[in-house]
Amino acid sequence: FRKSTLLNVIKKNANNFPEIEKQFMRWVFAGSKIPLAGLKNRRIAEFNLYKKAWLSQNNAFHSFTLTTS
């Protein structure tokens, strides 16, 4: 994770939510090219948690739901 694109994107611009969301969703595969529903649900939850925490820390009041289907 320390060398991941996700971490680099966060370090570059911690509120670039569309790109951060995209990076979270890259981690939904387990040895195949087919995304696993359980991993997808987990990444959605992780992204929403990240965004909610960021918005809370920065006193921003916005919707924090994932847009990826």
mmCIF file of C-alpha atoms in Angstrom:
data_model
loop_
_atom_site.group_PDB
_atom_site.id
_atom_site.type_symbol
_atom_site.label_atom_id
_atom_site.label_comp_id
_atom_site.label_asym_id
_atom_site.label_seq_id
_atom_site.Cartn_x
_atom_site.Cartn_y
_atom_site.Cartn_z
ATOM 1 C CA PHE A 1 0.000 0.000 0.000
ATOM 2 C CA ARG A 2 2.874 2.403 0.743
ATOM 3 C CA LYS A 3 3.764 2.573 -2.967
ATOM 4 C CA SER A 4 0.206 2.380 -4.285
ATOM 5 C CA THR A 5 -1.314 4.826 -6.733
ATOM 6 C CA LEU A 6 -4.178 5.267 -4.255
ATOM 7 C CA LEU A 7 -1.846 6.626 -1.603
ATOM 8 C CA ASN A 8 -0.058 8.838 -4.138
ATOM 9 C CA VAL A 9 -3.385 10.318 -5.285
ATOM 10 C CA ILE A 10 -4.407 10.992 -1.677
ATOM 11 C CA LYS A 11 -1.056 12.637 -0.902
ATOM 12 C CA LYS A 12 -1.304 14.792 -4.031
ATOM 13 C CA ASN A 13 -4.874 15.998 -3.406
ATOM 14 C CA ALA A 14 -6.771 14.430 -0.505
ATOM 15 C CA ASN A 15 -10.139 15.753 -1.688
ATOM 16 C CA ASN A 16 -9.937 14.583 -5.306
ATOM 17 C CA PHE A 17 -12.815 12.220 -4.608
ATOM 18 C CA PRO A 18 -13.488 11.052 -8.189
ATOM 19 C CA GLU A 19 -9.871 9.912 -8.637
ATOM 20 C CA ILE A 20 -9.647 8.439 -5.132
ATOM 21 C CA GLU A 21 -12.879 6.536 -5.737
ATOM 22 C CA LYS A 22 -11.438 5.207 -8.997
ATOM 23 C CA GLN A 23 -8.318 4.008 -7.185
ATOM 24 C CA PHE A 24 -10.316 2.249 -4.455
ATOM 25 C CA MET A 25 -12.308 0.422 -7.131
ATOM 26 C CA ARG A 26 -9.128 -0.981 -8.695
ATOM 27 C CA TRP A 27 -8.849 -3.295 -5.656
ATOM 28 C CA VAL A 28 -11.887 -5.513 -6.301
ATOM 29 C CA PHE A 29 -10.181 -8.476 -7.974
ATOM 30 C CA ALA A 30 -8.811 -11.642 -6.346
ATOM 31 C CA GLY A 31 -6.733 -13.450 -8.929
ATOM 32 C CA SER A 32 -9.191 -12.965 -11.770
ATOM 33 C CA LYS A 33 -10.452 -10.342 -14.172
ATOM 34 C CA ILE A 34 -13.946 -10.568 -12.723
ATOM 35 C CA PRO A 35 -14.631 -8.213 -9.818
ATOM 36 C CA LEU A 36 -15.819 -9.948 -6.664
ATOM 37 C CA ALA A 37 -19.038 -8.576 -5.203
ATOM 38 C CA GLY A 38 -17.743 -8.822 -1.629
ATOM 39 C CA LEU A 39 -14.569 -6.875 -2.441
ATOM 40 C CA LYS A 40 -16.544 -4.316 -4.423
ATOM 41 C CA ASN A 41 -18.904 -3.761 -1.485
ATOM 42 C CA ARG A 42 -15.935 -3.477 0.871
ATOM 43 C CA ARG A 43 -14.187 -0.879 -1.334
ATOM 44 C CA ILE A 44 -17.396 1.138 -1.608
ATOM 45 C CA ALA A 45 -17.681 1.135 2.182
ATOM 46 C CA GLU A 46 -13.992 2.054 2.572
ATOM 47 C CA PHE A 47 -14.275 4.918 0.097
ATOM 48 C CA ASN A 48 -17.410 6.256 1.788
ATOM 49 C CA LEU A 49 -15.686 6.027 5.173
ATOM 50 C CA TYR A 50 -12.615 7.854 3.829
ATOM 51 C CA LYS A 51 -14.735 10.605 2.265
ATOM 52 C CA LYS A 52 -16.942 10.989 5.332
ATOM 53 C CA ALA A 53 -13.877 11.285 7.591
ATOM 54 C CA TRP A 54 -12.219 13.807 5.264
ATOM 55 C CA LEU A 55 -15.343 15.929 5.032
ATOM 56 C CA SER A 56 -15.838 15.767 8.782
ATOM 57 C CA GLN A 57 -12.254 16.858 9.469
ATOM 58 C CA ASN A 58 -12.512 19.695 6.994
ATOM 59 C CA ASN A 59 -15.952 20.906 8.081
ATOM 60 C CA ALA A 60 -17.406 20.308 4.627
ATOM 61 C CA PHE A 61 -21.034 19.308 4.409
ATOM 62 C CA HIS A 62 -21.538 17.387 1.208
ATOM 63 C CA SER A 63 -23.062 14.114 0.151
ATOM 64 C CA PHE A 64 -20.619 11.269 0.633
ATOM 65 C CA THR A 65 -22.140 8.393 -1.281
ATOM 66 C CA LEU A 66 -20.249 6.419 -3.878
ATOM 67 C CA THR A 67 -21.243 7.037 -7.481
ATOM 68 C CA THR A 68 -19.721 3.880 -8.976
ATOM 69 C CA SER A 69 -22.234 1.193 -9.884
#
